[in-house]
Amino acid sequence: MKAINEAENISSRIRKDRVFLGLVVFFSVITVSPIILIISKLIEKGYKQLSFGFLVEKTPDTMEAMTAIANNELIPGGIVNGILGTLLMVAMAAVIAIPIAIITGVYLYENQGKWLANITRNVSDILQGVPSIVLGLISYLWVVKYVTNGFSALAGSVSLAIMMLPMIVRSTEETLKMIPQTLKEAGLALGIPYWRVLTGILIPTGFSGLMTGILLAVSRVIGETAPLMLTALGSRAINMNISKPTSAIPLLIWEFYNDPNMVDMIWSSSLLLMIIVLAFNLTAKQFAANRK
Amino acid sequence: MNTNILQVKDPILAIENLSVAYDKNVAVKDVTVGIKKNTVTAIMGPSGCGKSTLLRALNRMHELYENIHTTGSVTLNGEDIFKMSAIKLRRQTGMVFQRPNPFPTMSIYDNVIAGYKLNGINQKKQERDEIVERSLRDVALWDEVKDSLTKKGTFLSGGQQQRLCIARALAFNPEIILLDEPTSALDPVATSKIEDLLITLKEHYTIIMVTHNMSQAARISDYSLFMYLGELVEYGKTKNMFTNPQDRRTEEYLTGKFG
Ligand SMILES: Nc1ncnc2c1ncn2[C@@H]1O[C@H](COP(=O)(O)OP(=O)(O)O)[C@@H](O)[C@H]1O
Ligand SMILES: [Mg+2]
């Protein structure tokens, strides 16, 4: 009698296990399917257009595109103006944001519990929640109106840099907090001044963590469109002058969207953008894994 | 005057009325003691009695934390340690921690020379080589690592890492070496190597070591300090203290009644 009960019990448990496993798989698939659908769609629609020329040629004008479509050819040209613009603005944003954010992160780490540090941390968190278009607006008010007197790559970079700040501040503080206190004490006990302990011991020790934060911040702002619309504006020409309007990959995607002749370019540009963002993300993951 | 506290003539380190408090909690109370040059002095006592707190006052580690307040005076070779620059003091007092903590991004070589390099002291390569070799020989690690100086310090075994940390502390030729339970994270073989090492090192250095291992104190120390609830209860030759403790609390601790 007891044996039978037990057998029933076990088989019902196995059934429950199966149901549970089924649910887990089901929800996992739901979670990952959007990204798979996105990537496969981008590849399907974008790969044709994605040639070497696409990476090194400027955006065609709408007449060229129309002619090509009428002749059943691929749209000529590429998005090198956007690629270089993104490179310029993101690099400049990183150069602006990284030192400020790391110094702030160090300050927060060294002043745990102090009121000014707490305020700074909260403000930084709030900044992280500010919609990116608002940051674009602020950069417009500061830089476009007063510094470059017109739309410019610099203004774009400033809006992206403000976006990057809180992410890097956070990751710097968290990374430093994970480093054993005795490493810092050991450095100071050798009579090494604090700033050299910081630059020679703590930052190298936390390098992977800092890089993870920086790369994730970069990959986050690469795809930003809204703030650039209000600051960098866009350009069909290659521009490396930081005080002039400049293109960017996401800006081009927006422009292509608004031009019926350019629709095919949307997909290839998005595919390229996606590849770049993924590359940054995967590299960041690699650094995070190195933290062991 | 407390007769259970030995008076040392010409101490290298003279601690007078030293008190240390964490916020309002006084962890070291009015300690007065002189440390003799070229000896091993053990700081003993039950857990939480203030051994580490006393040791860390001696290289002004407490200054890193705003909630810690130190009063009293300490002189090193007659010079007030609270009046000299912390950097100068810390070059004259090496510190070794409970767990081996080599700098993880640095090679064995760079760990030993870190004090010089990170202080921006310019040296010829040959000078650096000599310091590294001398320091590693001092801790009997040279033969084990001389072919792998460029490897990370963290690849070494725990005992080797701790000897590397001692070498790092010796590189500046300090007057005093402060060690806080340096063998508590090590196996018996590594422990006995470090104990032997400390005995040879006292020829050139003055060693102050916190330990809660009584037999270790008995094996290697010349003088012992016994602390209880933040107070210095007894100080004297280790031999005398173990054979004939003056204070009842010392006796109870040494006979294992508490601790
Ligand atoms: N960082 C700290 N903050 C507050 N109290 C501390 C701190 N470190 C130690 N203490 C307190 O000071 C007393 C002595 O500690 P410690 O010197 O570490 O003892 P020991 O090394 O003898 O075990 C203990 O009561 C402990 O709780
Ligand atoms: Mg302790």
Coordinates of C-alpha atoms and ligand atoms in Angstrom, one line a residue, chain B residues 47-48 50-53 98 180-181 210, ligand 2:
Chain B
S47 CA 40.4 38.5 20.5
G48 CA 39.1 42.0 20.6
G50 CA 43.0 45.9 21.0
K51 CA 46.1 44.3 19.7
S52 CA 45.6 45.3 16.1
T53 CA 44.4 48.7 17.1
Q98 CA 46.8 39.1 8.4
D180 CA 49.4 41.5 12.5
E181 CA 48.9 37.8 12.9
V210 CA 50.5 40.6 17.0
Ligands
MG2 MG 43.4 41.8 15.3

